[in-house]
JSON list of C-alpha atoms in Angstrom, two decimals:
[
{"chain": "A", "resi": 1, "resn": "UNK", "atom": "CA", "xyz": [-0.24, -0.12, -0.06]},
{"chain": "A", "resi": 2, "resn": "UNK", "atom": "CA", "xyz": [1.39, 3.50, -1.16]},
{"chain": "A", "resi": 3, "resn": "UNK", "atom": "CA", "xyz": [0.15, 6.29, 0.25]},
{"chain": "A", "resi": 4, "resn": "UNK", "atom": "CA", "xyz": [1.25, 10.24, -1.36]},
{"chain": "A", "resi": 5, "resn": "UNK", "atom": "CA", "xyz": [3.85, 11.96, 0.71]},
{"chain": "A", "resi": 6, "resn": "UNK", "atom": "CA", "xyz": [3.17, 14.22, 3.38]},
{"chain": "A", "resi": 7, "resn": "UNK", "atom": "CA", "xyz": [0.42, 11.42, 4.19]},
{"chain": "A", "resi": 8, "resn": "UNK", "atom": "CA", "xyz": [0.09, 7.99, 6.64]},
{"chain": "A", "resi": 9, "resn": "UNK", "atom": "CA", "xyz": [-2.79, 6.02, 7.48]},
{"chain": "A", "resi": 10, "resn": "UNK", "atom": "CA", "xyz": [-2.37, 3.11, 10.89]},
{"chain": "A", "resi": 11, "resn": "UNK", "atom": "CA", "xyz": [-4.88, 0.89, 12.12]},
{"chain": "A", "resi": 12, "resn": "UNK", "atom": "CA", "xyz": [-5.15, -0.50, 15.59]},
{"chain": "A", "resi": 13, "resn": "UNK", "atom": "CA", "xyz": [-6.88, -3.16, 17.19]},
{"chain": "A", "resi": 14, "resn": "UNK", "atom": "CA", "xyz": [-7.83, -2.00, 20.54]},
{"chain": "A", "resi": 15, "resn": "UNK", "atom": "CA", "xyz": [-6.66, -4.67, 23.08]},
{"chain": "A", "resi": 16, "resn": "UNK", "atom": "CA", "xyz": [-7.67, -4.75, 26.98]},
{"chain": "A", "resi": 17, "resn": "UNK", "atom": "CA", "xyz": [-3.23, -4.54, 27.96]},
{"chain": "A", "resi": 18, "resn": "UNK", "atom": "CA", "xyz": [-4.05, -0.49, 25.84]},
{"chain": "A", "resi": 19, "resn": "UNK", "atom": "CA", "xyz": [-7.52, 0.19, 27.41]},
{"chain": "A", "resi": 20, "resn": "UNK", "atom": "CA", "xyz": [-8.25, 1.88, 30.99]},
{"chain": "A", "resi": 21, "resn": "UNK", "atom": "CA", "xyz": [-9.85, 0.51, 34.40]},
{"chain": "A", "resi": 22, "resn": "UNK", "atom": "CA", "xyz": [-13.08, 1.98, 31.98]},
{"chain": "A", "resi": 23, "resn": "UNK", "atom": "CA", "xyz": [-11.85, -0.91, 29.40]},
{"chain": "A", "resi": 24, "resn": "UNK", "atom": "CA", "xyz": [-11.42, 1.86, 26.56]},
{"chain": "A", "resi": 25, "resn": "UNK", "atom": "CA", "xyz": [-8.35, 3.03, 24.97]},
{"chain": "A", "resi": 26, "resn": "UNK", "atom": "CA", "xyz": [-6.56, 4.57, 27.94]},
{"chain": "A", "resi": 27, "resn": "UNK", "atom": "CA", "xyz": [-4.92, 8.47, 26.59]},
{"chain": "A", "resi": 28, "resn": "UNK", "atom": "CA", "xyz": [-1.72, 7.60, 27.15]},
{"chain": "A", "resi": 29, "resn": "UNK", "atom": "CA", "xyz": [-1.88, 5.21, 24.53]},
{"chain": "A", "resi": 30, "resn": "UNK", "atom": "CA", "xyz": [-3.45, 7.39, 21.83]},
{"chain": "A", "resi": 31, "resn": "UNK", "atom": "CA", "xyz": [-1.20, 10.38, 22.47]},
{"chain": "A", "resi": 32, "resn": "UNK", "atom": "CA", "xyz": [1.46, 7.58, 21.67]},
{"chain": "A", "resi": 33, "resn": "UNK", "atom": "CA", "xyz": [-1.26, 6.39, 18.62]},
{"chain": "A", "resi": 34, "resn": "UNK", "atom": "CA", "xyz": [-1.45, 10.04, 17.94]},
{"chain": "A", "resi": 35, "resn": "UNK", "atom": "CA", "xyz": [2.72, 10.87, 17.92]},
{"chain": "A", "resi": 36, "resn": "UNK", "atom": "CA", "xyz": [3.24, 7.90, 15.53]},
{"chain": "A", "resi": 37, "resn": "UNK", "atom": "CA", "xyz": [1.40, 8.49, 13.06]},
{"chain": "A", "resi": 38, "resn": "UNK", "atom": "CA", "xyz": [2.27, 12.13, 12.84]},
{"chain": "A", "resi": 39, "resn": "UNK", "atom": "CA", "xyz": [6.19, 11.05, 13.29]},
{"chain": "A", "resi": 40, "resn": "UNK", "atom": "CA", "xyz": [5.29, 8.75, 9.63]},
{"chain": "A", "resi": 41, "resn": "UNK", "atom": "CA", "xyz": [3.34, 11.74, 8.40]},
{"chain": "A", "resi": 42, "resn": "UNK", "atom": "CA", "xyz": [6.52, 14.22, 8.13]},
{"chain": "A", "resi": 43, "resn": "UNK", "atom": "CA", "xyz": [9.43, 11.78, 7.40]},
{"chain": "A", "resi": 44, "resn": "UNK", "atom": "CA", "xyz": [7.17, 11.48, 4.09]},
{"chain": "A", "resi": 45, "resn": "UNK", "atom": "CA", "xyz": [7.25, 14.87, 3.72]},
{"chain": "A", "resi": 46, "resn": "UNK", "atom": "CA", "xyz": [10.68, 15.79, 4.70]},
{"chain": "A", "resi": 47, "resn": "UNK", "atom": "CA", "xyz": [12.54, 12.78, 3.11]},
{"chain": "A", "resi": 48, "resn": "UNK", "atom": "CA", "xyz": [14.50, 13.58, 6.51]},
{"chain": "A", "resi": 49, "resn": "UNK", "atom": "CA", "xyz": [14.57, 12.15, 9.92]},
{"chain": "A", "resi": 50, "resn": "UNK", "atom": "CA", "xyz": [12.15, 13.96, 11.89]},
{"chain": "A", "resi": 51, "resn": "UNK", "atom": "CA", "xyz": [11.57, 14.99, 15.79]},
{"chain": "A", "resi": 52, "resn": "UNK", "atom": "CA", "xyz": [8.37, 16.57, 17.95]},
{"chain": "A", "resi": 53, "resn": "UNK", "atom": "CA", "xyz": [8.34, 19.99, 18.25]},
{"chain": "A", "resi": 54, "resn": "UNK", "atom": "CA", "xyz": [5.36, 20.63, 20.32]},
{"chain": "A", "resi": 55, "resn": "UNK", "atom": "CA", "xyz": [1.41, 19.57, 20.65]},
{"chain": "A", "resi": 56, "resn": "UNK", "atom": "CA", "xyz": [-0.96, 22.15, 19.76]},
{"chain": "A", "resi": 57, "resn": "UNK", "atom": "CA", "xyz": [-3.83, 20.02, 20.39]},
{"chain": "A", "resi": 58, "resn": "UNK", "atom": "CA", "xyz": [-5.36, 16.84, 21.34]},
{"chain": "A", "resi": 59, "resn": "UNK", "atom": "CA", "xyz": [-8.79, 16.40, 21.19]},
{"chain": "A", "resi": 60, "resn": "UNK", "atom": "CA", "xyz": [-10.75, 13.23, 22.95]},
{"chain": "A", "resi": 61, "resn": "UNK", "atom": "CA", "xyz": [-14.45, 13.33, 21.36]},
{"chain": "A", "resi": 62, "resn": "UNK", "atom": "CA", "xyz": [-15.06, 9.52, 22.21]},
{"chain": "A", "resi": 63, "resn": "UNK", "atom": "CA", "xyz": [-14.02, 6.76, 24.19]},
{"chain": "A", "resi": 64, "resn": "UNK", "atom": "CA", "xyz": [-13.02, 4.07, 22.19]},
{"chain": "A", "resi": 65, "resn": "UNK", "atom": "CA", "xyz": [-14.25, 0.43, 23.87]},
{"chain": "A", "resi": 66, "resn": "UNK", "atom": "CA", "xyz": [-11.66, -2.50, 23.75]},
{"chain": "A", "resi": 67, "resn": "UNK", "atom": "CA", "xyz": [-12.38, -4.55, 20.33]},
{"chain": "A", "resi": 68, "resn": "UNK", "atom": "CA", "xyz": [-12.92, -1.64, 17.86]},
{"chain": "A", "resi": 69, "resn": "UNK", "atom": "CA", "xyz": [-10.30, -0.42, 15.49]},
{"chain": "A", "resi": 70, "resn": "UNK", "atom": "CA", "xyz": [-8.55, 3.07, 15.35]},
{"chain": "A", "resi": 71, "resn": "UNK", "atom": "CA", "xyz": [-7.84, 4.41, 12.19]},
{"chain": "A", "resi": 72, "resn": "UNK", "atom": "CA", "xyz": [-5.51, 6.89, 12.31]},
{"chain": "A", "resi": 73, "resn": "UNK", "atom": "CA", "xyz": [-4.84, 9.38, 8.97]},
{"chain": "A", "resi": 74, "resn": "UNK", "atom": "CA", "xyz": [-2.39, 11.57, 9.11]},
{"chain": "A", "resi": 75, "resn": "UNK", "atom": "CA", "xyz": [-1.50, 14.53, 6.73]},
{"chain": "A", "resi": 76, "resn": "UNK", "atom": "CA", "xyz": [1.01, 17.42, 6.61]},
{"chain": "A", "resi": 77, "resn": "UNK", "atom": "CA", "xyz": [-0.92, 20.77, 6.81]},
{"chain": "A", "resi": 78, "resn": "UNK", "atom": "CA", "xyz": [1.91, 23.71, 6.27]},
{"chain": "A", "resi": 79, "resn": "UNK", "atom": "CA", "xyz": [5.75, 22.83, 5.53]},
{"chain": "A", "resi": 80, "resn": "UNK", "atom": "CA", "xyz": [8.37, 26.41, 6.65]},
{"chain": "A", "resi": 81, "resn": "UNK", "atom": "CA", "xyz": [11.57, 25.75, 6.14]},
{"chain": "A", "resi": 82, "resn": "UNK", "atom": "CA", "xyz": [12.79, 22.97, 8.61]},
{"chain": "A", "resi": 83, "resn": "UNK", "atom": "CA", "xyz": [9.05, 22.71, 10.41]},
{"chain": "A", "resi": 84, "resn": "UNK", "atom": "CA", "xyz": [5.57, 21.49, 9.30]},
{"chain": "A", "resi": 85, "resn": "UNK", "atom": "CA", "xyz": [2.74, 21.40, 10.97]},
{"chain": "A", "resi": 86, "resn": "UNK", "atom": "CA", "xyz": [0.79, 17.99, 10.78]},
{"chain": "A", "resi": 87, "resn": "UNK", "atom": "CA", "xyz": [-2.62, 17.22, 11.12]},
{"chain": "A", "resi": 88, "resn": "UNK", "atom": "CA", "xyz": [-4.28, 13.83, 12.01]},
{"chain": "A", "resi": 89, "resn": "UNK", "atom": "CA", "xyz": [-8.01, 12.15, 13.05]},
{"chain": "A", "resi": 90, "resn": "UNK", "atom": "CA", "xyz": [-8.29, 9.06, 14.65]},
{"chain": "A", "resi": 91, "resn": "UNK", "atom": "CA", "xyz": [-12.04, 6.81, 13.23]},
{"chain": "A", "resi": 92, "resn": "UNK", "atom": "CA", "xyz": [-12.84, 3.88, 15.32]},
{"chain": "A", "resi": 93, "resn": "UNK", "atom": "CA", "xyz": [-15.31, 1.11, 13.91]},
{"chain": "A", "resi": 94, "resn": "UNK", "atom": "CA", "xyz": [-16.04, -2.37, 14.77]},
{"chain": "A", "resi": 95, "resn": "UNK", "atom": "CA", "xyz": [-18.22, -4.72, 12.84]},
{"chain": "A", "resi": 96, "resn": "UNK", "atom": "CA", "xyz": [-22.06, -3.36, 12.53]},
{"chain": "A", "resi": 97, "resn": "UNK", "atom": "CA", "xyz": [-20.26, 0.02, 14.01]},
{"chain": "A", "resi": 98, "resn": "UNK", "atom": "CA", "xyz": [-20.47, 3.02, 11.40]},
{"chain": "A", "resi": 99, "resn": "UNK", "atom": "CA", "xyz": [-16.70, 4.28, 11.67]},
{"chain": "A", "resi": 100, "resn": "UNK", "atom": "CA", "xyz": [-17.08, 7.61, 14.31]},
{"chain": "A", "resi": 101, "resn": "UNK", "atom": "CA", "xyz": [-14.69, 10.25, 14.76]},
{"chain": "A", "resi": 102, "resn": "UNK", "atom": "CA", "xyz": [-12.76, 10.01, 17.87]},
{"chain": "A", "resi": 103, "resn": "UNK", "atom": "CA", "xyz": [-9.96, 11.53, 17.92]},
{"chain": "A", "resi": 104, "resn": "UNK", "atom": "CA", "xyz": [-7.60, 14.67, 16.60]},
{"chain": "A", "resi": 105, "resn": "UNK", "atom": "CA", "xyz": [-4.33, 15.84, 17.05]},
{"chain": "A", "resi": 106, "resn": "UNK", "atom": "CA", "xyz": [-2.18, 18.96, 15.44]},
{"chain": "A", "resi": 107, "resn": "UNK", "atom": "CA", "xyz": [0.91, 18.12, 16.35]},
{"chain": "A", "resi": 108, "resn": "UNK", "atom": "CA", "xyz": [4.32, 20.66, 15.33]},
{"chain": "A", "resi": 109, "resn": "UNK", "atom": "CA", "xyz": [7.37, 18.15, 13.24]},
{"chain": "A", "resi": 110, "resn": "UNK", "atom": "CA", "xyz": [10.70, 19.66, 12.55]},
{"chain": "A", "resi": 111, "resn": "UNK", "atom": "CA", "xyz": [13.40, 17.98, 9.98]},
{"chain": "A", "resi": 112, "resn": "UNK", "atom": "CA", "xyz": [16.91, 17.21, 11.58]},
{"chain": "A", "resi": 113, "resn": "UNK", "atom": "CA", "xyz": [20.38, 16.27, 10.60]},
{"chain": "A", "resi": 114, "resn": "UNK", "atom": "CA", "xyz": [22.20, 13.79, 11.99]},
{"chain": "A", "resi": 115, "resn": "UNK", "atom": "CA", "xyz": [23.02, 15.60, 15.04]},
{"chain": "A", "resi": 116, "resn": "UNK", "atom": "CA", "xyz": [19.03, 16.39, 15.80]},
{"chain": "A", "resi": 117, "resn": "UNK", "atom": "CA", "xyz": [20.09, 19.95, 14.01]},
{"chain": "A", "resi": 118, "resn": "UNK", "atom": "CA", "xyz": [17.17, 21.31, 11.73]},
{"chain": "A", "resi": 119, "resn": "UNK", "atom": "CA", "xyz": [17.68, 20.72, 8.58]},
{"chain": "A", "resi": 120, "resn": "UNK", "atom": "CA", "xyz": [16.39, 22.33, 5.32]},
{"chain": "A", "resi": 121, "resn": "UNK", "atom": "CA", "xyz": [13.03, 20.25, 3.95]},
{"chain": "A", "resi": 122, "resn": "UNK", "atom": "CA", "xyz": [13.86, 19.97, 0.51]},
{"chain": "A", "resi": 123, "resn": "UNK", "atom": "CA", "xyz": [11.03, 21.10, -1.68]},
{"chain": "A", "resi": 124, "resn": "UNK", "atom": "CA", "xyz": [11.63, 20.05, -5.36]},
{"chain": "A", "resi": 125, "resn": "UNK", "atom": "CA", "xyz": [9.33, 16.99, -5.89]},
{"chain": "A", "resi": 126, "resn": "UNK", "atom": "CA", "xyz": [6.62, 18.14, -3.21]},
{"chain": "A", "resi": 127, "resn": "UNK", "atom": "CA", "xyz": [6.56, 21.13, -5.98]},
{"chain": "A", "resi": 128, "resn": "UNK", "atom": "CA", "xyz": [6.46, 18.71, -8.49]},
{"chain": "A", "resi": 129, "resn": "UNK", "atom": "CA", "xyz": [3.48, 16.99, -6.69]},
{"chain": "A", "resi": 130, "resn": "UNK", "atom": "CA", "xyz": [1.44, 20.38, -6.32]},
{"chain": "A", "resi": 131, "resn": "UNK", "atom": "CA", "xyz": [1.85, 21.68, -9.66]}
]
């Protein structure tokens, strides 16, 4: 499966090990999955390693019960010299239950070199795709 540069899609089955005492997805697990999706989308756009610089916001819209599938879609919405804004949306479903948006977040990511210093993002391939 291929996705366009600057996007990512993850699917995760919510298991009891991911749950809180209410048998729904633990918020810490959800944050980790949102961050992973943001990382993959940013790295794809930058064609370089990236680090998280900040979280602009995260909303937990509905609980996700154990046994539900969580589908996270991430896309880069802004590209600066070395930084990017990545939006992530999470939908939950299970057999016979329609998908519903349950999570969303906005992350600030920065492309870095091997020393961890910010590096300019090569936009040449991005401009070709959007031209």
